Coordinates of C-alpha atoms in Angstrom, one line a residue:
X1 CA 57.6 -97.2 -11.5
X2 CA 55.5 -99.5 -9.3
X3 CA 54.7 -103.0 -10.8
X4 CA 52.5 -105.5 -9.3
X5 CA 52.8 -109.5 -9.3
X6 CA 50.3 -109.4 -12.8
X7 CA 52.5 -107.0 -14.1
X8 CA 50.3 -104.1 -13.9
X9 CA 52.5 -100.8 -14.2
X10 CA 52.0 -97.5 -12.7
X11 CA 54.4 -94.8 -13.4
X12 CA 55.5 -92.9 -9.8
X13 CA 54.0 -89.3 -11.4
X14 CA 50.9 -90.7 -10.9
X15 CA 51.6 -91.6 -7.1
X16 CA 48.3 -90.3 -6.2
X17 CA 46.7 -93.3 -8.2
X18 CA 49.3 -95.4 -6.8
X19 CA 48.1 -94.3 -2.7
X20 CA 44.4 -95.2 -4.0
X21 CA 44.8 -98.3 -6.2
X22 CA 47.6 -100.4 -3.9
X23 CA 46.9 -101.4 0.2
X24 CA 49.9 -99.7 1.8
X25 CA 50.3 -103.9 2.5
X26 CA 51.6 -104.0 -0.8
X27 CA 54.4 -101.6 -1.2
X28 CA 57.4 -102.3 0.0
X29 CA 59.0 -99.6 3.3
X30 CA 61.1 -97.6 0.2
X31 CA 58.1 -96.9 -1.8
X32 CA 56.3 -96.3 1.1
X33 CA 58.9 -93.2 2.6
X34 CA 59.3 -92.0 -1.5
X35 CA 55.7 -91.7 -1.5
X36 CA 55.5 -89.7 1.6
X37 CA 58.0 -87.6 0.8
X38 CA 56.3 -87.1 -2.5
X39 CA 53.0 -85.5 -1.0
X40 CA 54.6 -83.8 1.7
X41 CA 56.8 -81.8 -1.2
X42 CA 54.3 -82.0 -3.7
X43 CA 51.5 -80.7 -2.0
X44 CA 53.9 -77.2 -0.1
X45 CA 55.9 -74.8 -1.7
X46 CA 57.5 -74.4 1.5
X47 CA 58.8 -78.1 2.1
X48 CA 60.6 -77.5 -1.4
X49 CA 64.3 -77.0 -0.9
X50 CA 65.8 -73.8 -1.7
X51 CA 68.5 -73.5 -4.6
X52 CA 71.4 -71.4 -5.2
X53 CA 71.0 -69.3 -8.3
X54 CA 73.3 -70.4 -10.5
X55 CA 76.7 -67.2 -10.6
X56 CA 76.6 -67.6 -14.5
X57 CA 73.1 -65.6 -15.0
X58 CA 73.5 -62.0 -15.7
X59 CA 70.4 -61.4 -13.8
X60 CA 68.7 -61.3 -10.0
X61 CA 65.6 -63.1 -9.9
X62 CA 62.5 -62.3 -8.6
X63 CA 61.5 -64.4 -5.8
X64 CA 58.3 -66.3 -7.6
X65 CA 61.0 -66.4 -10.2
X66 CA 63.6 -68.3 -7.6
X67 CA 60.5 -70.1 -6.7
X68 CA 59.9 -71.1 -10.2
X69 CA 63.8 -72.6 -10.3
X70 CA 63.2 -74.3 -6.2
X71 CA 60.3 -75.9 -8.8
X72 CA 62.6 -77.4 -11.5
X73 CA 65.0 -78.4 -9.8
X74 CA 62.5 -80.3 -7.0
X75 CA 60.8 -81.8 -10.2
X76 CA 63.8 -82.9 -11.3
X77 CA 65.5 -84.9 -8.4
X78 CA 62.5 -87.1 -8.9
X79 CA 62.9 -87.2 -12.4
X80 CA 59.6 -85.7 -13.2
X81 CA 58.4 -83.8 -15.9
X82 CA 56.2 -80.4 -16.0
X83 CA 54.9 -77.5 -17.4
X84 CA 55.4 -74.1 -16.5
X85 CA 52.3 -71.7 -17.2
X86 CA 53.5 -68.5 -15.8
X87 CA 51.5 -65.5 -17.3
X88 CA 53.6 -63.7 -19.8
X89 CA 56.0 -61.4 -18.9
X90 CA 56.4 -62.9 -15.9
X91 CA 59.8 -64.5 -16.9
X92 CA 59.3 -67.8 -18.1
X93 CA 62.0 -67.9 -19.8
X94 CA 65.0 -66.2 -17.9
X95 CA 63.3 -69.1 -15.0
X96 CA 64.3 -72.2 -17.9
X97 CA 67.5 -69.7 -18.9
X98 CA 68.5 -70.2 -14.7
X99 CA 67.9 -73.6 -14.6
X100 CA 69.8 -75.1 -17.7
X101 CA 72.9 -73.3 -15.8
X102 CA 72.1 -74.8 -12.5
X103 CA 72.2 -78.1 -14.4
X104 CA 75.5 -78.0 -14.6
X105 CA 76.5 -78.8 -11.4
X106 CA 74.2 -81.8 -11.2
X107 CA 74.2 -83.8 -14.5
X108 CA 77.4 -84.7 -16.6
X109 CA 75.3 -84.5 -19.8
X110 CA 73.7 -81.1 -20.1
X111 CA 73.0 -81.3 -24.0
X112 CA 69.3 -80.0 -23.9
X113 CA 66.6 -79.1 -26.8
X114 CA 64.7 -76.0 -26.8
X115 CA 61.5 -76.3 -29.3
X116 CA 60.0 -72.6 -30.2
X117 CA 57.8 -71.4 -33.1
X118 CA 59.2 -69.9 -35.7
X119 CA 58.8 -66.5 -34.9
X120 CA 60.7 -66.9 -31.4
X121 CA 63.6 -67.9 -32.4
X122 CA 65.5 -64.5 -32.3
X123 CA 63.6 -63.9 -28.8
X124 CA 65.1 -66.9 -27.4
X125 CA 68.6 -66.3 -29.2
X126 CA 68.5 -62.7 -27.5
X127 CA 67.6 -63.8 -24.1
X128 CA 70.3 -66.1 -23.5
X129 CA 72.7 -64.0 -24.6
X130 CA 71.5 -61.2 -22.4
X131 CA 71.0 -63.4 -19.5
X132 CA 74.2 -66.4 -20.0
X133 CA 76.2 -65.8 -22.7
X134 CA 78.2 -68.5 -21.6
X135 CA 75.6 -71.4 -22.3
X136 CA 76.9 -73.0 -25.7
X137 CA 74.0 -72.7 -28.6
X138 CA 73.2 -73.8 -31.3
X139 CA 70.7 -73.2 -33.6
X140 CA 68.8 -75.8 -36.2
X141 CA 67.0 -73.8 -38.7
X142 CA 67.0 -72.4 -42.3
X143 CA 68.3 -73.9 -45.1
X144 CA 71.9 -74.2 -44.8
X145 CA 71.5 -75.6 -40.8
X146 CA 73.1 -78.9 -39.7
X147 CA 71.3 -81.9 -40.3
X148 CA 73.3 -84.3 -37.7
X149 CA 73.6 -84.6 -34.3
X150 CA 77.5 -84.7 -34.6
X151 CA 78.6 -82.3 -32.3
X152 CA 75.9 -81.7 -29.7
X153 CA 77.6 -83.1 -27.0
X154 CA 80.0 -79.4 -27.3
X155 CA 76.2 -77.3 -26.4
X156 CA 74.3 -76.7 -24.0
X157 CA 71.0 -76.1 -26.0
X158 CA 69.9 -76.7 -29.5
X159 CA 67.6 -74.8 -30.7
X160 CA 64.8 -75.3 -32.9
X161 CA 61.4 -74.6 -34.2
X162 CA 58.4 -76.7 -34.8
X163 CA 58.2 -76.7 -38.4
X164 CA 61.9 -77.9 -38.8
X165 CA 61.2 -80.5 -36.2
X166 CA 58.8 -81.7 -38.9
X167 CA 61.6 -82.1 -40.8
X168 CA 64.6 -82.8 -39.2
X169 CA 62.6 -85.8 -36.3
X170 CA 64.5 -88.7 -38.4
X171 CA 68.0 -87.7 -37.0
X172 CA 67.1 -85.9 -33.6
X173 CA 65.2 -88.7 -32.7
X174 CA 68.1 -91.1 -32.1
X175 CA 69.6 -88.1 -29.7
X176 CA 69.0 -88.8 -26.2
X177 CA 69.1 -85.1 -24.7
X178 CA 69.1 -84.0 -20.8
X179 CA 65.9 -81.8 -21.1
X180 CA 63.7 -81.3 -24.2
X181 CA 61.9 -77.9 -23.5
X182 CA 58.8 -77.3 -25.6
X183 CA 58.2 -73.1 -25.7
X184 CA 54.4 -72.4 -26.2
X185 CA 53.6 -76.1 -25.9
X186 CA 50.0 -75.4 -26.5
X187 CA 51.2 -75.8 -30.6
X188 CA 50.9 -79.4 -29.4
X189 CA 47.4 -79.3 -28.0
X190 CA 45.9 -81.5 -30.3
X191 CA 47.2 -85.0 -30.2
X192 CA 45.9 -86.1 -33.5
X193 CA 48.6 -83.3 -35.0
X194 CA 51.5 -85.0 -36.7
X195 CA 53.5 -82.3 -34.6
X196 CA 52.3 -84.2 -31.0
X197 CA 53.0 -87.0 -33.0
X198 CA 56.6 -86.0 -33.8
X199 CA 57.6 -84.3 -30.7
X200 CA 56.6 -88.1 -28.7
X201 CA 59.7 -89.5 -31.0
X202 CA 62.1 -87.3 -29.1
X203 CA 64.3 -89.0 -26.5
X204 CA 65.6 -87.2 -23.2
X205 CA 65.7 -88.0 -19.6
X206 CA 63.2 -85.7 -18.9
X207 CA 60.8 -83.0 -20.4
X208 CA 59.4 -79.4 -19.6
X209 CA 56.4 -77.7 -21.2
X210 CA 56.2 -73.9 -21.4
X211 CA 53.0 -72.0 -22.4
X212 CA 51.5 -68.8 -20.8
X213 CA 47.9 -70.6 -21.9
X214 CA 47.8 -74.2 -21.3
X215 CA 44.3 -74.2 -21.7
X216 CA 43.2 -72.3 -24.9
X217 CA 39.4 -73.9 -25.9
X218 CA 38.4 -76.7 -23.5
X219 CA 40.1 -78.5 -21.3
X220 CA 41.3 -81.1 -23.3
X221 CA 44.4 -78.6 -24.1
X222 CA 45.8 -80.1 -21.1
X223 CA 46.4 -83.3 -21.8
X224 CA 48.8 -83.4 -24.7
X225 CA 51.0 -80.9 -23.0
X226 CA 51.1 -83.1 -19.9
X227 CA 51.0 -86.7 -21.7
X228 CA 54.6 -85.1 -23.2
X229 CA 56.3 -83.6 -20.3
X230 CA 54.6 -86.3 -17.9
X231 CA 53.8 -89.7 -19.0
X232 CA 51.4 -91.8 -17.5
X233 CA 50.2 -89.1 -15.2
X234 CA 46.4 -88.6 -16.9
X235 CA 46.1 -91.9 -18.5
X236 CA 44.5 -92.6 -21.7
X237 CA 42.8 -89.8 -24.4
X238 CA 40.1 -92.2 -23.7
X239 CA 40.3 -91.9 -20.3
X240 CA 41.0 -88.2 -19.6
X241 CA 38.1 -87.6 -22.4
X242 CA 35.4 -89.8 -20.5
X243 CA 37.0 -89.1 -16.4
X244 CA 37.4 -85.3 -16.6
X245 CA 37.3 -83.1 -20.1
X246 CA 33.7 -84.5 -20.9
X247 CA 31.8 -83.7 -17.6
X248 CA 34.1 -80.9 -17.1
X249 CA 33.7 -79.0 -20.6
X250 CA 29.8 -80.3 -21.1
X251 CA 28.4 -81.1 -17.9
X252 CA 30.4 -77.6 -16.1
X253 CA 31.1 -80.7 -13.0
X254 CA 32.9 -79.3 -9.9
X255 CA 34.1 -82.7 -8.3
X256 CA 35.7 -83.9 -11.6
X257 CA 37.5 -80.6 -11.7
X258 CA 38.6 -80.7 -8.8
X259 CA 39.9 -84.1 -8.9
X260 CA 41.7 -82.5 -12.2
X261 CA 43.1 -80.2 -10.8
X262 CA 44.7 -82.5 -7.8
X263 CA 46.0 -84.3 -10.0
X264 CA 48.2 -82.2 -12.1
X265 CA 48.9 -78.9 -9.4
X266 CA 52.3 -80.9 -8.5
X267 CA 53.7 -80.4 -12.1
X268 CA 52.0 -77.4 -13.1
X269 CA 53.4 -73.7 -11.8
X270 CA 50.9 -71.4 -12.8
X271 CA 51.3 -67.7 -11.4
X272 CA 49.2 -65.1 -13.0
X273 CA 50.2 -61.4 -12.7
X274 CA 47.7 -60.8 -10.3
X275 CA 49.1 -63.3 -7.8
X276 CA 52.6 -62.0 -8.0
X277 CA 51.0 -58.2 -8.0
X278 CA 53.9 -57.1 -4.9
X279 CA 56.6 -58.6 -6.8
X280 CA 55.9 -57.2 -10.0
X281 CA 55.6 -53.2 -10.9
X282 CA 53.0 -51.8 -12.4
X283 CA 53.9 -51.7 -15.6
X284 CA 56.3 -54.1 -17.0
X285 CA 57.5 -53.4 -20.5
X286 CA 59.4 -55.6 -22.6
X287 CA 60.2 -56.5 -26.6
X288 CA 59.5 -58.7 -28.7
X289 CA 61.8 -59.4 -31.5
X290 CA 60.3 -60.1 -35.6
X291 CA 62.5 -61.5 -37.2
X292 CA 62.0 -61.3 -41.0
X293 CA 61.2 -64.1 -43.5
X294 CA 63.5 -63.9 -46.9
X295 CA 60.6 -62.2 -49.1
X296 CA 60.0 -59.1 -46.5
X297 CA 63.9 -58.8 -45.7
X298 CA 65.3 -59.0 -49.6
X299 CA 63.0 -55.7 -50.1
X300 CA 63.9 -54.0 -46.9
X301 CA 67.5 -54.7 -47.9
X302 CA 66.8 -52.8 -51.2
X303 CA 65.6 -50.2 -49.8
X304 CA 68.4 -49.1 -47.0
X305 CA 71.1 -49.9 -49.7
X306 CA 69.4 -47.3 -51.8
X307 CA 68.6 -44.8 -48.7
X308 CA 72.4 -45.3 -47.3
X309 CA 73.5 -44.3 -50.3
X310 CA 72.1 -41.7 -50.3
X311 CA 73.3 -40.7 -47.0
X312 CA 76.6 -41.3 -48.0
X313 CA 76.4 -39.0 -51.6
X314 CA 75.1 -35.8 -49.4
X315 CA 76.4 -33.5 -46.5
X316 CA 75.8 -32.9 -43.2
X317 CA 74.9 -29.4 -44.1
X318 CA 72.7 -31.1 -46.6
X319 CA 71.1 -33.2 -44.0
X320 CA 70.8 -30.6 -41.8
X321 CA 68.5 -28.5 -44.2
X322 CA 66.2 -31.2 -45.3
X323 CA 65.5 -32.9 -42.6
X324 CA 61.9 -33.9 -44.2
X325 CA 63.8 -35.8 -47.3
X326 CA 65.3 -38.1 -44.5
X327 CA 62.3 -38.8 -42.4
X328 CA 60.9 -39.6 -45.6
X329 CA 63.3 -42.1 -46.1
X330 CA 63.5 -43.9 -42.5
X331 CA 59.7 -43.8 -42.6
X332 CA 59.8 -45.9 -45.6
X333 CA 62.3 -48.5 -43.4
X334 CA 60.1 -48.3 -40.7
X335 CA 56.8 -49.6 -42.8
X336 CA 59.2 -52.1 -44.7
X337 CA 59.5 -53.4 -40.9
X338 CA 55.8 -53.2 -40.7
X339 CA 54.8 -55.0 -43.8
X340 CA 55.8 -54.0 -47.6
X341 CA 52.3 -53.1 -48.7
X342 CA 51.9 -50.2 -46.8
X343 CA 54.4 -49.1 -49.6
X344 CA 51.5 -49.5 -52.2
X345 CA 53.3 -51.1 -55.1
X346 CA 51.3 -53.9 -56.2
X347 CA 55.0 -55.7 -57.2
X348 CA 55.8 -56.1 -53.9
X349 CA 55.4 -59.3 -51.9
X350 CA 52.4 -58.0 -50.1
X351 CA 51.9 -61.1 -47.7
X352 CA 54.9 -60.7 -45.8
X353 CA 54.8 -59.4 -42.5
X354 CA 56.7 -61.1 -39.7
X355 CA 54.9 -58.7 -37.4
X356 CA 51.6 -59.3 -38.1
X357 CA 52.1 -63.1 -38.0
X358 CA 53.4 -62.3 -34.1
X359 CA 50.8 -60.2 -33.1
X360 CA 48.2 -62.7 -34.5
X361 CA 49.8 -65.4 -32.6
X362 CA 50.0 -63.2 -29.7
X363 CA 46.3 -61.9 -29.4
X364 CA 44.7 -65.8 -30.2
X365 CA 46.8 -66.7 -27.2
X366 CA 45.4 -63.6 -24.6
X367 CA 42.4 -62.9 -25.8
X368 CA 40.7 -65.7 -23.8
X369 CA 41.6 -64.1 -20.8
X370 CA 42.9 -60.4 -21.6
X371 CA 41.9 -57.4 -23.2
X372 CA 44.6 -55.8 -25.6
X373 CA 45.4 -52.6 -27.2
X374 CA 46.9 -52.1 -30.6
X375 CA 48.7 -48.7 -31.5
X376 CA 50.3 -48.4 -34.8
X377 CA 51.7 -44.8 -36.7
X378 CA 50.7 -46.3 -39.6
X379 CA 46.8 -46.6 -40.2
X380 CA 47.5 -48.5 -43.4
X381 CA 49.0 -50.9 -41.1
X382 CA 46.0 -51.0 -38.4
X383 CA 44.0 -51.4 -41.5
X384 CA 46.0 -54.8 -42.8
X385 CA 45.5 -56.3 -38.6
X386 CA 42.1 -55.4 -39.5
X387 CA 41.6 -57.9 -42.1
X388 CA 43.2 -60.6 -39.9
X389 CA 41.0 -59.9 -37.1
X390 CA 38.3 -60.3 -39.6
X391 CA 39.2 -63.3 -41.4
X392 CA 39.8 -65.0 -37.3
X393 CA 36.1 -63.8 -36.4
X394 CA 38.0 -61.8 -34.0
X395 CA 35.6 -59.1 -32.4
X396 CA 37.5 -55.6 -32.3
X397 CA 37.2 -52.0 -31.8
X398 CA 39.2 -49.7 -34.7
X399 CA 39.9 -46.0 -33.7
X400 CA 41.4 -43.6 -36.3
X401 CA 41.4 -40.2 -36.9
X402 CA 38.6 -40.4 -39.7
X403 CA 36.3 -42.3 -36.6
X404 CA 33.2 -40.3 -36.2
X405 CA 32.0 -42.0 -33.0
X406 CA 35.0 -42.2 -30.7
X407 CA 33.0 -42.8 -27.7
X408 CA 30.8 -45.9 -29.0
X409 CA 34.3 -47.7 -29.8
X410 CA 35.7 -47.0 -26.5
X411 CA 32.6 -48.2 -24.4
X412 CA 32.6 -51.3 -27.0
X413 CA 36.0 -52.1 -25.4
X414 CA 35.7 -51.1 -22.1
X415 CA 32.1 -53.0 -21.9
X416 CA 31.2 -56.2 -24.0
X417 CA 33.4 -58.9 -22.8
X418 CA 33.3 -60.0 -26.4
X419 CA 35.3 -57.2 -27.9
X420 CA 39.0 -58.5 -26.8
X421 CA 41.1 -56.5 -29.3
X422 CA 41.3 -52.1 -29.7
X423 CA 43.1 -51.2 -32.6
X424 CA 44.1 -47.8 -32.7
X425 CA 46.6 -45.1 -34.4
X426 CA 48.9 -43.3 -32.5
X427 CA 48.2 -40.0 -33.6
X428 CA 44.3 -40.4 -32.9
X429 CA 44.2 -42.0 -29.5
X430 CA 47.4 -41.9 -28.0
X431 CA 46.0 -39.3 -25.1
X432 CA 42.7 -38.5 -24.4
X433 CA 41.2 -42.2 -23.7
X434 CA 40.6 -44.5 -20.5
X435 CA 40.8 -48.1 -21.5
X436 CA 41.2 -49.4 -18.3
X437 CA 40.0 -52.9 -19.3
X438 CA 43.2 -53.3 -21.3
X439 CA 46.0 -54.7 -19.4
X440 CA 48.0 -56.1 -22.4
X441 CA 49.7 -53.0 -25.2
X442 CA 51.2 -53.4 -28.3
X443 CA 53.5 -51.0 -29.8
X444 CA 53.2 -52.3 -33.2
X445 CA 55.8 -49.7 -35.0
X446 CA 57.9 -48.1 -32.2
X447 CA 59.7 -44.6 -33.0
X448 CA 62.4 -42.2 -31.1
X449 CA 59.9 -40.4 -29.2
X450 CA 59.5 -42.3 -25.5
X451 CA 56.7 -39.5 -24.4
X452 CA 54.1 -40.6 -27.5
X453 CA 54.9 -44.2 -26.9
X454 CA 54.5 -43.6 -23.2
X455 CA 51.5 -41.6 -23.8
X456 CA 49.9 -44.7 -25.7
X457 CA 51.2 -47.1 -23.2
X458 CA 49.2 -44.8 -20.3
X459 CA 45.7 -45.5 -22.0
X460 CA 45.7 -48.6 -20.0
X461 CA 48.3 -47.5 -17.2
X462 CA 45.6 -44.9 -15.3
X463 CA 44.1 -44.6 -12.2
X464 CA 41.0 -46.9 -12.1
X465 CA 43.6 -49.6 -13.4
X466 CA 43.7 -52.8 -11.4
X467 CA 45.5 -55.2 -13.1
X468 CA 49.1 -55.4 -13.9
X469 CA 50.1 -53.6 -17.7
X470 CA 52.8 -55.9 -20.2
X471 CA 53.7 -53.1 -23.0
X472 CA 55.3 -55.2 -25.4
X473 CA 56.9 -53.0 -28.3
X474 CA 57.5 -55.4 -31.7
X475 CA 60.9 -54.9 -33.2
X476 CA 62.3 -56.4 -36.5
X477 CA 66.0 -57.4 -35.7
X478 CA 68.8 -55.6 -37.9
X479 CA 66.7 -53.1 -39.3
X480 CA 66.2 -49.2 -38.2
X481 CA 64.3 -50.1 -35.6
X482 CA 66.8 -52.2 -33.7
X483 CA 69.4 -49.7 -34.4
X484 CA 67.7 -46.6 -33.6
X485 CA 67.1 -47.9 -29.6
X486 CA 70.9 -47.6 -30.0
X487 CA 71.0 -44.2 -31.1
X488 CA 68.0 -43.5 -28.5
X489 CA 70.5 -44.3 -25.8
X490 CA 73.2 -42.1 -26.9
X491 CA 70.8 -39.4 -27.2
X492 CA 69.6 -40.0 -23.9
X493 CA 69.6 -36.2 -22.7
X494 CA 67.4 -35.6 -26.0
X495 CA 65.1 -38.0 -25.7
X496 CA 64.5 -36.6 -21.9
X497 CA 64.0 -33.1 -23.1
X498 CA 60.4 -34.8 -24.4
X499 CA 61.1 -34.2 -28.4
X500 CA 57.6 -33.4 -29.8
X501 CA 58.9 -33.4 -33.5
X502 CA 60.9 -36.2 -35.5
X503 CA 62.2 -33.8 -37.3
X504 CA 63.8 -31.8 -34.4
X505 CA 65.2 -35.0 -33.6
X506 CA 66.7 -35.6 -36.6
X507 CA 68.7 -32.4 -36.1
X508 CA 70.4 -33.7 -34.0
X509 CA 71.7 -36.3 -35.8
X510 CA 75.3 -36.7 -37.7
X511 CA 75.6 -38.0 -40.7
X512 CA 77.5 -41.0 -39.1
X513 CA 74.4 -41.8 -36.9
X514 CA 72.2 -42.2 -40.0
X515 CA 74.7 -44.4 -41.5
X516 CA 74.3 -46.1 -38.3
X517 CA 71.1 -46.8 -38.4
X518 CA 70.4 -47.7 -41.9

């Protein structure tokens, strides 16, 4: 921090302020080198020094990826604070998973805080243990979790969501961590939210925002995520309002972009798929896990108590004749996963749906600057994403097998910038369709079958296709869904052979493997 003889302070993130508002007269020959070295860094990806990838990640890194670690690590050797905006599925997270390990060779206290929403949680669990099971967790949520920092020092990262930050501030606030890491850090866009609020009471020696859309409405977005990860670096609300999100947002003004976007490139890494199009292939696919909320999981626990009974009470021979009575019965599991009303009983807690709260979350945060396909078995289910879309004043096109005019949905999509969202069943539109405008897919109810998922995946993944496909296929943890990728797996020559029928596949199956996966 610079500080003048009237005691006017200005923090060293903001060194470009510090080059335009002090004669060079007036700093002494250290500042004067740090500063130097600061734009010469700052300013070239190539002047920033190469790191080892840390030998406890069960993973090789992709070279923006590596770059996204040289990043870090240069941001923090100065102590500053950033946000990284990758694109998703681009690896933001397997880049923060790297550099928590490559902490350990440079800070004695590596105790760090990772803030997620609520439906990440089981993500993030899964991706460190895939990547470095060796990093120490600990998890700070649900009703029976800790509710003192006794202990931390023994972890590497506590984890925790935004709501039971809400909650739990008056303790973890007197907790000085290493790194606080805020995932999707545009849920602290608006400063006025007692969530900014809360997250400023956190201590740490320095902070990292993660979002794959830092700007979501104007650009005003920008500054609560930096004011946390960098202080001092944009000023006042005042000032960021009246200098650059005013005349940027109303007036549409060039310069006072620009000078924006000066100011905060050095602490913001922002690759979009496009940019890293040789690195990446052309279809990346990856899952994202739902986990379940008490009211959805006590009925899906009913129900595979009462279907592995059943199991148990009959005989393979048994199985093997009525093959329909057991599809009949998984198919029920697999729309408890979806949501409990596609049962139809009017006693069930229809509201709860851990997938459809993802995949609401998920298209609000693309939509801006994506176009996304929904495929679900179920057309119940497309019908229940329906009404969300609805109730968001979400524009969308719905394709079914009771659609009469399949080709005015499709040119919808593919042609009115304003229709961000296809929903679609897999049986209807799963071949037959070019949605090349589509580069994000969501497999809202994956099966067994990898053709008809790969089928629906390929509406987007065609020739004409210019930009880089994410498939992302929601799973709910612990259920028949997570089990039967397992089972998949094993049955790998099966699965090969292009299975048209579930039923053909369920054949195949012992009685031990349905026990497995129920």
């Amino acid at each position: 921090e610079i500080v003048d003889d009237e005691n006017l302070q200005t923090p060293l993130v903001n060194f470009s302020a510090i080059e335009e508002y002090y004669g060079e007269e007036m700093l002494d020959e250290k500042v004067r080198t740090q500063l130097k070295m600061l734009r010469e860094q700052l300013t070239s990806f190539e002047a920033i020094k190469e790191v080892p990838v840390p030998p406890a990640l069960n993973a090789t890194l992709r070279p923006y990826q590596r770059q996204g670690l040289n990043w870090l690590n240069f941001l923090d050797d100065f102590n500053f604070g950033g946000c990284l905006a990758d694109d998703m599925g681009l690896g933001k997270s397997i880049q923060i998973i790297a550099f928590v390990l490559s902490q350990r060779t440079k800070v004695q206290h590596n105790t760090n805080l990772l803030v997620v929403p609520t439906t990440l949680i089981f993500n993030w669990q899964a991706e460190v243990e895939k990547f470095a099971p060796s990093i120490q967790i600990l998890t700070i949520h649900g009703a029976d979790r800790v509710k003192s920092t006794e202990g931390f020092d023994q972890y590497e990262l506590i984890l925790t969501s935004y709501g039971t930050l809400l909650s739990d501030v008056n303790f973890l606030k007197n907790y000085t961590f290493n790194y606080i890491f805020l995932d999707e850090s545009q849920n602290i866009k608006n400063p006025e939210t007692e969530r900014y609020r809360t997250v400023r009471m956190l201590q740490s020696r320095n902070k990292i925002a993660i979002t794959g859309t830092p700007i979501e409405n104007n650009t005003f977005d920008l500054y609560s995520q930096l004011s946390f990860a960098c202080p001092g670096l944009l000023g006042s609300k005042q000032y960021f309002r009246d200098i650059y999100a005013i005349p940027i947002d109303k007036f549409k003004s060039t310069p006072h972009a620009m000078a924006l976007q000066k100011k905060v490139q050095p602490f913001m890494l922002r690759r979009s798929k496009q940019q890293v199009a040789i690195e990446l292939p052309d279809k990346t696919e990856m899952v994202l896990y739902c986990e379940m909320k008490a009211e959805q999981r006590k009925i899906y626990d009913a129900y595979e108590k009462e279907f592995r009974e059943y199991i148990s009470a009959t005989t393979n021979e048994e199985l093997n004749k009525s093959p329909m009575n057991v599809l009949k019965g998984l198919t029920k599991l697999r729309q408890i996963c979806d949501a409990p009303a596609l049962l139809g009983s009017d006693e069930l807690y229809v509201g709860a749906s851990a997938k459809i709260e993802i995949l609401m979350e998920q298209i609000e945060g693309k939509m801006h600057q994506h176009k996304i396909l929904v495929f679900s078995q179920f057309v119940a289910m497309l019908d229940l994403i329906r009404n969300e879309l609805l109730a968001r004043k979400i524009a969308f096109s719905y394709l079914t097998g009771s659609t009469r005019n399949r080709e005015a949905e499709v040119n919808a999509f593919q042609n009115d910038p304003k229709v961000k969202v296809f929903l679609i069943s897999l049986k209807a539109g799963g071949t037959g369709l070019n949605l090349t405008e589509a580069d994000y897919v969501y497999l809202v109810d994956p099966w067994w079958n990898p053709a008809v998922e790969n089928q629906a995946i390929d509406r987007s993944h065609r020739i004409g296709q210019n930009k880089k496909v994410v498939a992302v296929r929601l799973i709910c943890p612990d259920t028949v869904e997570d089990k039967i990728r397992l089972i998949q797996a094993s049955k790998k020559d099966l699965a090969q052979d292009l299975v048209h029928t579930d039923t053909s596949f369920l054949k195949s199956l012992s009685k031990e493997d349905l026990l497995a996966i129920c």
